[in-house]
XYZ file of C-alpha atoms in Angstrom:
659
model
C 4.357 -35.009 -40.988
C 2.334 -32.007 -40.108
C 0.883 -30.561 -43.326
C -1.888 -28.295 -42.448
C -2.960 -26.340 -39.281
C -5.602 -28.021 -36.932
C -8.757 -26.679 -36.176
C -9.042 -23.912 -33.567
C -11.214 -25.818 -31.501
C -12.481 -28.982 -30.531
C -15.769 -28.683 -32.418
C -17.698 -29.366 -29.492
C -16.579 -25.841 -27.539
C -17.398 -22.707 -28.499
C -14.685 -20.279 -29.103
C -14.245 -17.507 -26.091
C -15.584 -13.939 -27.302
C -12.517 -13.023 -27.528
C -11.391 -15.519 -30.715
C -14.847 -13.494 -32.154
C -13.419 -10.233 -32.159
C -9.777 -11.067 -33.205
C -11.335 -12.171 -36.366
C -13.631 -9.619 -36.721
C -10.989 -7.405 -36.680
C -9.531 -7.245 -40.630
C -5.426 -8.062 -39.161
C -6.692 -6.066 -35.833
C -7.750 -2.706 -37.893
C -11.251 -2.474 -36.936
C -12.629 -1.433 -34.125
C -10.061 0.560 -32.959
C -9.494 2.683 -37.009
C -12.819 3.610 -37.237
C -13.093 4.992 -32.888
C -9.626 6.722 -32.508
C -11.711 9.077 -35.139
C -14.201 9.610 -32.848
C -14.575 12.575 -30.089
C -15.176 10.229 -27.082
C -13.488 9.688 -23.762
C -13.235 5.710 -24.703
C -13.969 2.834 -26.852
C -15.601 -0.301 -26.808
C -14.868 -3.692 -24.984
C -14.695 -4.766 -28.451
C -12.300 -1.963 -29.553
C -10.127 -2.424 -26.200
C -9.292 -5.627 -27.267
C -7.910 -5.131 -31.081
C -6.052 -1.606 -28.858
C -4.109 -4.045 -26.511
C -1.837 -5.799 -29.326
C -1.373 -2.023 -30.530
C 0.439 -1.603 -27.234
C -1.934 0.418 -25.035
C -4.664 -0.467 -22.640
C -7.856 1.956 -21.328
C -8.052 1.935 -17.819
C -9.975 3.903 -15.182
C -8.645 6.234 -12.365
C -10.199 4.939 -9.690
C -8.525 7.774 -7.511
C -10.798 9.824 -9.470
C -13.537 8.123 -9.608
C -17.474 9.936 -8.592
C -20.815 8.614 -7.843
C -22.818 9.118 -10.928
C -20.041 10.524 -13.521
C -17.911 9.002 -15.962
C -14.899 7.348 -15.162
C -12.171 8.908 -14.872
C -10.522 7.220 -18.669
C -6.484 7.041 -18.944
C -4.648 5.299 -21.900
C -1.267 3.002 -20.622
C 0.796 3.457 -23.729
C 4.242 0.230 -23.802
C 6.632 -0.286 -25.351
C 8.698 -2.871 -26.838
C 12.595 -2.859 -26.438
C 13.590 -6.185 -27.430
C 17.210 -6.648 -24.786
C 15.660 -3.104 -23.102
C 17.238 -1.494 -25.272
C 16.083 2.231 -25.772
C 18.226 4.997 -28.225
C 18.924 8.179 -26.924
C 16.477 9.824 -29.142
C 13.746 7.302 -27.985
C 13.755 8.307 -24.358
C 13.988 11.929 -25.121
C 11.075 11.570 -26.765
C 9.223 9.924 -23.935
C 10.163 11.923 -21.228
C 8.664 14.950 -23.219
C 5.302 13.060 -23.595
C 5.201 11.154 -20.413
C 5.115 15.747 -19.620
C 3.146 16.925 -22.539
C 0.424 13.975 -22.347
C 0.723 11.158 -19.788
C 0.600 12.092 -15.574
C 4.876 12.912 -15.337
C 6.426 9.663 -14.885
C 7.769 6.755 -16.774
C 7.815 3.135 -15.240
C 10.250 0.415 -16.424
C 8.707 -2.049 -16.864
C 9.340 -5.952 -15.498
C 9.759 -6.823 -19.497
C 11.928 -4.278 -20.077
C 9.960 -1.799 -21.882
C 8.296 0.874 -20.666
C 5.234 2.144 -19.564
C 3.138 5.889 -19.882
C -0.079 6.982 -17.733
C -2.363 8.712 -18.238
C -2.859 9.520 -21.918
C -6.155 10.828 -22.564
C -8.024 8.899 -25.752
C -7.397 12.462 -27.466
C -4.443 12.161 -27.217
C -3.208 8.708 -28.237
C -2.647 8.765 -31.688
C -0.287 11.505 -31.350
C 1.822 9.759 -28.839
C 2.122 6.513 -30.429
C 3.257 8.678 -33.510
C 6.039 10.117 -31.755
C 7.132 6.841 -30.419
C 7.542 5.718 -33.706
C 9.020 8.161 -35.336
C 11.267 8.289 -33.464
C 12.760 4.642 -33.670
C 10.441 2.883 -31.135
C 7.242 1.054 -31.240
C 4.291 -0.242 -29.381
C 3.119 -2.921 -31.410
C 2.707 -6.484 -29.665
C 3.672 -4.662 -26.181
C 0.245 -6.228 -25.553
C -2.350 -8.723 -26.640
C -2.434 -12.409 -27.754
C 0.812 -12.101 -29.264
C 4.438 -12.998 -28.533
C 5.354 -9.637 -25.707
C 8.474 -8.145 -25.638
C 11.306 -10.154 -26.052
C 14.049 -10.232 -23.081
C 18.034 -10.458 -22.846
C 19.940 -9.188 -20.096
C 20.791 -6.013 -20.111
C 24.402 -5.986 -18.888
C 26.513 -3.984 -21.701
C 28.839 -5.966 -22.203
C 31.050 -5.559 -24.880
C 33.794 -8.155 -24.410
C 31.935 -11.367 -24.047
C 30.696 -12.165 -26.943
C 27.761 -14.867 -25.489
C 26.241 -11.272 -24.540
C 26.134 -9.622 -27.674
C 24.566 -13.194 -28.788
C 22.258 -12.472 -26.689
C 20.941 -8.945 -27.146
C 21.145 -9.563 -31.143
C 19.468 -13.084 -31.282
C 16.394 -10.717 -28.779
C 16.412 -8.357 -31.936
C 16.118 -11.552 -34.173
C 13.291 -13.008 -32.454
C 11.146 -10.141 -31.889
C 11.392 -9.786 -36.093
C 10.221 -12.895 -36.748
C 7.405 -12.776 -34.454
C 6.305 -9.426 -35.543
C 3.144 -8.868 -35.968
C 2.902 -8.200 -40.153
C -0.671 -6.589 -40.337
C -0.588 -3.184 -41.646
C -2.961 -1.830 -39.450
C -0.091 -0.256 -37.014
C 0.619 2.279 -39.444
C -2.391 2.555 -40.692
C -3.976 3.573 -37.750
C -0.661 5.479 -36.194
C 0.925 7.562 -38.638
C -2.188 7.188 -41.131
C -0.527 4.492 -44.044
C 2.732 5.793 -43.674
C 5.604 3.380 -43.191
C 8.129 4.671 -40.675
C 11.350 4.576 -40.602
C 12.853 1.692 -39.470
C 16.132 -0.643 -38.910
C 16.190 -3.426 -42.032
C 15.302 -7.223 -40.933
C 16.804 -9.635 -40.718
C 17.365 -11.131 -44.011
C 17.000 -14.238 -42.668
C 13.879 -13.662 -40.677
C 12.171 -12.646 -43.173
C 12.965 -15.958 -45.304
C 12.464 -18.116 -42.534
C 9.407 -16.118 -41.433
C 7.520 -17.312 -45.257
C 9.528 -20.342 -45.092
C 6.631 -24.223 -44.695
C 6.425 -27.222 -45.442
C 5.783 -28.522 -42.147
C 1.548 -26.870 -41.788
C 3.441 -23.549 -39.625
C 3.152 -20.953 -41.793
C -0.347 -19.801 -43.665
C 0.122 -18.987 -47.389
C -1.410 -16.460 -48.719
C -2.841 -14.541 -45.271
C -1.342 -11.666 -43.828
C -0.108 -12.959 -40.685
C 1.599 -15.608 -42.230
C 2.540 -16.688 -38.494
C 0.197 -15.171 -36.281
C -3.487 -16.242 -38.625
C -7.025 -14.980 -38.407
C -7.018 -15.244 -35.007
C -3.371 -14.579 -33.516
C -2.696 -16.466 -30.527
C -4.821 -17.874 -27.871
C -3.034 -15.534 -25.130
C 0.074 -13.640 -24.752
C 3.300 -14.912 -25.563
C 6.352 -14.447 -23.822
C 10.350 -14.649 -24.786
C 14.085 -14.260 -23.221
C 17.230 -14.764 -24.506
C 19.947 -15.437 -22.083
C 23.477 -16.728 -21.788
C 24.645 -19.539 -19.646
C 24.111 -19.316 -16.107
C 22.275 -15.423 -16.088
C 19.273 -15.832 -14.894
C 18.070 -12.231 -15.022
C 15.628 -12.686 -16.873
C 13.932 -15.235 -14.889
C 13.617 -18.056 -17.534
C 11.699 -20.055 -15.637
C 8.240 -17.750 -15.373
C 8.989 -17.375 -19.649
C 6.984 -18.977 -22.384
C 10.563 -19.721 -24.535
C 13.626 -18.950 -23.587
C 16.982 -19.121 -25.578
C 19.871 -20.136 -24.164
C 22.995 -19.309 -26.701
C 25.336 -22.278 -26.358
C 28.395 -21.320 -28.465
C 31.814 -23.374 -29.740
C 35.616 -22.688 -28.909
C 35.851 -19.777 -31.114
C 33.399 -17.873 -29.282
C 30.703 -17.985 -32.068
C 27.414 -19.209 -31.850
C 26.654 -22.620 -31.937
C 23.270 -23.624 -31.204
C 20.464 -22.725 -28.249
C 19.558 -24.852 -25.106
C 15.637 -24.438 -25.412
C 13.074 -23.860 -22.349
C 8.709 -23.643 -22.819
C 6.684 -23.740 -20.673
C 6.865 -21.821 -18.210
C 4.560 -19.470 -16.543
C 3.222 -17.343 -13.530
C -0.721 -15.670 -13.443
C -3.085 -17.659 -11.893
C -6.790 -16.906 -10.560
C -7.270 -16.710 -6.875
C -9.643 -19.952 -6.214
C -9.528 -21.972 -9.369
C -6.666 -24.616 -8.356
C -7.163 -25.407 -12.314
C -5.180 -22.459 -12.675
C -1.531 -22.062 -11.096
C 2.027 -21.306 -11.621
C 4.517 -22.720 -13.704
C 8.439 -23.369 -14.327
C 9.202 -24.011 -17.722
C 10.047 -27.146 -18.768
C 14.279 -27.532 -20.818
C 13.108 -29.221 -24.416
C 16.298 -28.991 -26.254
C 18.305 -28.355 -28.332
C 18.381 -26.594 -31.807
C 21.655 -25.789 -34.018
C 22.270 -22.361 -34.892
C 21.057 -23.068 -38.510
C 17.074 -24.448 -37.636
C 16.189 -21.879 -34.769
C 14.026 -20.159 -36.421
C 12.240 -23.038 -37.702
C 12.246 -24.651 -33.899
C 10.735 -21.309 -32.722
C 7.669 -21.192 -35.645
C 7.603 -25.124 -34.103
C 6.597 -24.004 -30.962
C 4.802 -21.070 -31.934
C 2.391 -22.657 -34.283
C 2.226 -25.791 -31.816
C 0.337 -23.364 -29.119
C -1.343 -21.577 -31.956
C -3.008 -24.573 -33.512
C -3.614 -26.919 -30.081
C -2.661 -24.005 -27.064
C -7.245 -23.728 -25.577
C -8.993 -21.170 -27.115
C -12.215 -21.498 -25.116
C -10.793 -20.573 -21.514
C -8.431 -17.876 -21.732
C -7.843 -18.599 -18.364
C -6.654 -22.088 -19.432
C -4.659 -20.480 -22.377
C -1.079 -20.316 -22.289
C 1.761 -22.684 -23.381
C 2.324 -23.612 -19.900
C -1.028 -25.537 -19.610
C -1.040 -27.248 -22.769
C 2.736 -29.113 -21.566
C 0.991 -29.874 -18.118
C -2.104 -31.174 -19.833
C 0.078 -32.747 -22.549
C 3.631 -33.916 -20.570
C 6.650 -32.683 -22.283
C 7.208 -36.123 -24.047
C 4.583 -35.281 -26.556
C 5.025 -31.725 -26.799
C 8.293 -32.286 -27.666
C 6.631 -34.527 -30.376
C 4.423 -32.505 -31.798
C 7.034 -29.744 -32.081
C 9.643 -32.277 -33.723
C 6.818 -32.754 -36.266
C 6.512 -28.958 -37.092
C 9.648 -28.687 -37.151
C 10.005 -31.841 -39.336
C 13.194 -32.904 -37.740
C 13.727 -34.505 -33.951
C 15.101 -32.122 -31.565
C 18.852 -32.873 -30.041
C 19.262 -33.564 -25.791
C 19.878 -30.113 -24.165
C 23.673 -28.849 -23.607
C 25.023 -29.344 -19.810
C 24.961 -25.491 -18.494
C 26.012 -24.602 -15.040
C 23.505 -23.344 -12.136
C 21.695 -19.807 -12.862
C 22.792 -16.872 -11.237
C 20.409 -14.192 -10.389
C 22.361 -10.117 -11.240
C 20.881 -6.651 -11.469
C 24.464 -5.075 -12.589
C 23.243 -2.007 -10.579
C 26.741 0.445 -9.785
C 29.482 0.625 -12.122
C 30.667 -1.757 -14.054
C 33.290 -2.122 -17.662
C 31.786 -2.654 -20.432
C 34.867 -4.053 -21.896
C 35.522 -1.824 -24.494
C 37.133 0.817 -22.202
C 33.750 2.340 -21.419
C 31.535 1.723 -18.141
C 28.023 1.295 -17.433
C 26.172 2.186 -14.839
C 23.443 0.749 -14.003
C 21.093 3.137 -11.649
C 18.000 0.795 -9.016
C 14.256 2.787 -9.653
C 11.994 1.641 -6.957
C 9.099 -0.125 -8.520
C 10.284 0.555 -12.161
C 9.253 4.480 -11.482
C 11.041 7.560 -13.316
C 9.629 11.070 -11.258
C 10.238 13.669 -10.092
C 9.376 13.721 -6.369
C 10.368 16.374 -3.629
C 14.331 16.508 -2.975
C 14.393 13.027 -5.827
C 14.778 14.722 -9.088
C 15.314 10.836 -11.121
C 13.572 12.332 -14.066
C 15.180 14.652 -14.179
C 18.980 13.938 -13.414
C 18.956 11.327 -16.452
C 17.114 13.960 -18.811
C 19.759 15.781 -18.674
C 22.761 12.531 -18.557
C 21.157 11.567 -21.626
C 20.351 15.465 -23.447
C 24.540 16.052 -21.989
C 26.227 12.520 -22.592
C 23.565 11.411 -25.514
C 23.857 7.951 -23.853
C 21.977 4.330 -24.763
C 20.140 2.966 -21.675
C 19.153 -1.042 -21.480
C 16.192 -1.488 -19.335
C 16.743 -4.574 -16.933
C 13.910 -6.996 -16.478
C 14.399 -5.883 -12.324
C 13.286 -2.526 -13.704
C 16.164 -0.537 -13.483
C 18.071 1.444 -15.633
C 21.731 1.053 -17.075
C 23.052 3.792 -18.511
C 25.758 2.561 -21.808
C 28.502 3.300 -23.312
C 29.918 6.396 -20.746
C 33.536 7.696 -21.213
C 36.173 6.987 -18.144
C 36.567 11.444 -17.866
C 32.305 11.372 -17.437
C 32.355 9.656 -14.551
C 32.661 11.324 -11.461
C 30.345 14.113 -13.806
C 27.374 11.791 -14.184
C 27.550 10.221 -10.386
C 28.144 13.944 -9.152
C 24.648 15.023 -11.592
C 22.513 11.781 -10.050
C 23.347 12.764 -5.952
C 22.777 16.901 -7.102
C 18.999 15.087 -8.484
C 18.463 13.368 -5.273
C 20.089 9.638 -6.607
C 21.602 7.506 -5.308
C 23.907 5.632 -7.601
C 26.189 3.594 -5.655
C 23.842 -0.068 -4.941
C 25.563 -0.919 -1.847
C 24.632 2.164 -0.195
C 20.359 0.809 -0.284
C 18.467 -0.820 1.353
C 18.889 -4.362 0.120
C 16.157 -5.034 0.785
C 14.451 -2.173 -1.905
C 17.906 -2.872 -4.213
C 15.821 -6.501 -4.643
C 11.807 -6.251 -4.752
C 9.115 -5.161 -7.176
C 6.071 -4.354 -7.073
C 3.586 -4.131 -10.465
C 1.821 -0.974 -10.545
C -2.052 -2.205 -9.372
C -4.227 0.979 -8.121
C -5.476 3.257 -8.711
C -5.231 2.675 -13.110
C -4.531 -1.425 -13.196
C -8.583 -2.351 -13.494
C -7.874 -6.334 -12.404
C -5.669 -5.160 -8.522
C -8.112 -5.421 -5.665
C -5.246 -3.879 -3.905
C -2.405 -1.500 -3.439
C 0.790 -2.578 -4.514
C 3.440 0.051 -5.451
C 1.983 2.516 -3.287
C 1.918 0.846 0.115
C 5.604 -1.619 -0.726
C 8.170 1.123 0.270
C 6.299 0.835 3.394
C 5.731 -2.652 4.285
C 9.459 -2.749 2.733
C 9.698 -0.136 6.196
C 8.068 -2.464 7.997
C 10.116 -5.442 7.783
C 13.603 -3.754 7.790
C 12.275 -2.281 11.317
C 11.436 -5.858 12.729
C 14.766 -6.859 11.143
C 16.599 -4.591 12.861
C 14.399 -5.269 15.884
C 15.388 -9.326 15.913
C 19.114 -8.786 15.084
C 19.016 -9.284 11.394
C 19.891 -6.121 9.706
C 22.357 -7.722 7.658
C 19.660 -9.942 6.070
C 17.790 -9.525 3.101
C 15.509 -11.071 0.401
C 13.501 -11.121 -2.319
C 9.685 -9.978 -1.984
C 7.689 -8.572 -4.353
C 4.177 -8.110 -4.654
C 0.976 -7.503 -6.718
C -2.384 -5.711 -6.265
C -3.655 -8.689 -8.411
C -3.368 -13.118 -8.394
C -1.428 -12.404 -11.853
C 1.517 -12.448 -11.181
C 2.873 -9.148 -13.264
C 5.471 -9.117 -10.364
C 6.762 -12.623 -10.690
C 5.532 -12.653 -7.144
C 5.131 -16.819 -7.414
C 9.110 -16.261 -7.739
C 10.265 -13.878 -4.313
C 10.685 -15.492 -1.369
C 8.949 -13.405 0.503
C 5.667 -12.680 -2.210
C 2.338 -10.618 -1.236
C -0.592 -11.441 -4.241
C -3.030 -9.176 -4.051
C -6.178 -10.958 -2.617
C -9.411 -8.134 -1.882
C -8.392 -4.787 -0.368
C -5.370 -4.461 2.285
C -5.324 -8.068 2.265
C -2.630 -10.969 0.306
C -1.248 -14.000 0.027
C 1.695 -15.296 1.557
C 4.160 -17.319 -0.233
C 7.920 -18.561 0.254
C 10.212 -20.525 -0.702
C 11.984 -19.447 -3.933
C 15.459 -18.933 -4.099
C 16.657 -15.765 -4.344
C 18.146 -17.186 -8.047
C 14.595 -17.422 -8.862
C 15.366 -21.404 -10.128
C 12.266 -22.761 -7.490
C 8.301 -22.098 -7.335
C 7.360 -20.272 -4.027
C 3.838 -21.605 -2.534
C 1.894 -19.989 -0.638
C 1.871 -19.870 2.458
C -1.260 -17.327 4.199
C -4.702 -17.069 2.215
C -5.478 -14.163 3.277
C -3.043 -11.625 5.500
C -4.515 -8.199 6.172
C -1.658 -6.082 5.949
C -2.064 -4.866 9.848
C -0.913 -8.291 10.730
C 1.964 -8.011 8.815
C 4.543 -7.894 11.827
C 2.575 -10.579 13.590
C 2.971 -13.007 10.840
C 6.742 -12.778 9.842
C 7.914 -11.990 13.240
C 7.734 -16.103 14.291
C 8.642 -16.814 10.692
C 12.199 -14.598 11.216
C 13.058 -15.991 14.855
C 12.134 -19.119 13.585
C 14.793 -18.550 10.702
C 17.808 -16.762 12.509
C 17.290 -20.077 15.478
C 17.503 -23.191 12.815
C 19.344 -21.698 9.698
C 22.433 -23.538 8.747
C 25.211 -21.962 7.684
C 24.292 -18.782 4.944
C 21.340 -20.646 4.054
C 18.792 -17.746 2.747
C 15.571 -16.995 3.921
C 13.744 -18.565 0.722
C 16.408 -21.469 1.035
C 15.149 -22.136 4.722
C 11.948 -21.712 4.558
C 11.962 -24.427 1.262
C 13.769 -27.031 3.792
C 12.256 -26.481 7.302
C 8.517 -27.058 4.772
C 5.213 -25.408 6.081
C 3.931 -28.237 8.246
C 7.101 -26.607 10.797
C 7.332 -23.304 10.031
C 3.769 -23.917 10.910
C 3.975 -25.654 14.597
C 6.421 -23.066 15.135
C 4.640 -20.091 14.450
C 1.462 -21.872 16.261
C 3.417 -22.244 19.845
C 5.275 -19.114 19.450
C 5.348 -16.931 22.452
C 5.073 -12.948 21.615
C 7.762 -11.704 25.294
C 6.748 -8.188 25.013
C 10.285 -7.322 24.072
C 9.365 -6.970 21.376
C 7.331 -3.503 20.090
C 4.331 -3.429 18.193
C 5.424 -2.055 14.799
C 3.560 1.796 14.026
C 2.018 2.652 10.500
C 1.119 5.564 9.091
C -1.598 5.676 7.560
C -4.125 8.161 5.791
C -7.560 8.151 8.506
C -9.683 9.787 5.360
C -10.452 13.243 6.876
C -7.025 15.063 6.144
C -5.094 13.734 9.418
C -2.781 10.749 9.571
C -3.407 7.714 12.119
C 0.028 5.548 13.260
C -2.097 2.207 13.255
C 0.078 0.252 16.053
C -0.250 -3.441 15.722
C 0.996 -5.076 18.419
C 2.981 -8.255 18.332
C 1.040 -10.081 20.581
C -1.187 -13.543 19.913
C -4.748 -11.381 20.625
C -3.014 -8.748 17.253
C -4.434 -5.728 18.739
C -4.822 -2.312 17.627
C -4.212 1.006 18.432
C -4.148 4.105 17.019
C -2.772 7.141 17.742
C -3.473 10.700 15.449
C -1.570 12.997 14.106
C -2.744 16.444 12.938
C -1.470 17.077 9.209
C 0.987 19.884 10.008
C 3.199 17.504 12.512
C 2.506 14.486 9.130
C 3.724 16.991 6.962
C 7.207 17.585 9.050
C 7.744 13.884 10.465
C 7.241 12.860 6.568
C 10.057 15.099 5.403
C 12.445 14.873 8.186
C 11.809 10.672 7.836
C 12.985 10.882 3.749
C 15.766 14.066 4.580
C 16.961 11.915 7.141
C 16.767 8.373 5.375
C 14.913 6.702 8.132
C 11.960 5.120 8.224
C 8.767 7.095 9.908
C 8.426 4.748 12.202
C 11.615 4.996 13.237
C 11.014 8.286 13.895
C 7.887 8.022 16.126
C 9.492 5.361 18.229
C 12.776 7.673 18.782
C 10.595 10.381 19.231
C 8.235 9.008 21.999
C 11.133 7.231 23.790
C 13.029 10.392 24.502
C 9.749 12.685 25.561
C 8.348 9.307 27.907
C 12.660 9.593 29.464
C 12.308 12.987 30.372
C 9.271 12.620 32.126
């Protein structure tokens, strides 16, 4: 039985630089506490690492870089909302902060929190303090620590298993929350925030030891001086509901109920994770493994045992190898389970049988089960904004103000409005439509509905190319291609990131784009629509200009050889990449498929229409549009709900036919 924690690292290997920064921080206080008081535009590198634990990243807006001048420093603040729950007061505070201090937008994250971008250092303390005072938190939203605990977002009041999942997502978040006083000392000048009381069972479990899971007489009884080797992601879900992408998590609890619909225990999954590095084969995406079953009475001890195993044996010398997925991969599931059982002090039971996992986004109108309704609203790429006739941010603010509605954020970066009285339904629907927001998920592009993209450029320092800003045009191009090939009714899960860290979970997509240089992406294929299987890399470097030329033969093959009701991801997995490449190598473009037009900025105030011919030579043809023409084209496309490329083709065809 484990009596005390093991050394942080093997004596022959030097800990990474970040381990020293954490050790010197005095439990996350310094140098943030000192530097937040300084009249500077940014923090030092050491403070940046500690600032992450407090829920903020220092960023540089690369769009505003001027050679020879200081970087355009700004800060992203991320909230921590277990189960995605956001009370009305907190949402209105975040909306106000986005206007006063941010870039006038809010972004729903893929971990059911909010991000605000564009905050200046001089406003950072005011922004975080306002969030805390509105019953919110940013503590642990980033850093080497447990991140936001996810749960299915659907507010079903007549399904006890869902209520148990929300409850335990909150309890797990409490258990794994940092205990240091640094957060309130720095952002509230030591004033303790008014917050809901912790579950007494959680408080007792946090202090309980006997098997080496706790550091006694420490400000951080579970984490110790060095916290975790890297970030630690958790979720709680119910049997069959994979809205949380459970296989991508470090730790997932699956609620198991008895005949009375009371919590009996939990199936445990561990070891998932998607972050990787291009050209480093030792880094890879990995699915979580089933570890076993634990009774309700022992669930907190089991969580602590898993955390302690990763805390004490995770790699603190190489941050690329520091996630739990690498420890389980190196050890194997049996050895990992054995170590967890030593910390737990008892064996885990065999996992309980579960139904097949299904993905659900919960968009549209639904009965809550208590006489009220909830409405899931699709938020493209999670960006809540006002732009032209599309005024989602204004609509949500007015709805929350008028009806005092709470919301739940979804793992697919959408928004669910909760507790809507039936007599409010029509007024809310009308308000959304008036502001250019479509409440019916079946009335929007299904490619858009099931897509995700990370923010990437210009603010993410890791991004090597675009993601959120280019995703709408990529989806338009795919949609035009599908229509042209007679596949207009097909849709699949498309996800994109600007780097290989996988924040939008592209490795679980049927069609995944992973940034690999300017305007260049890895293309990943073969995951399934329910996110239970990893995709595999099909093309290492795909210039975005060649999108249609590379996708067309794959989609033609899919159309010709699919099985009844087979999805694109399942088809790619069944056929195999050798067969896909063989078909593609022999595929001949017949000329009936016209070149796709992609509008791009030429950097001189004009817009180019870059025609990427669907030919083996992949020739590029360019025509230039004057800025006023482009502006009118864009406005017309938005008003008609059509891709600009479609309007360009229609206009040119009509003109040529009239000659």
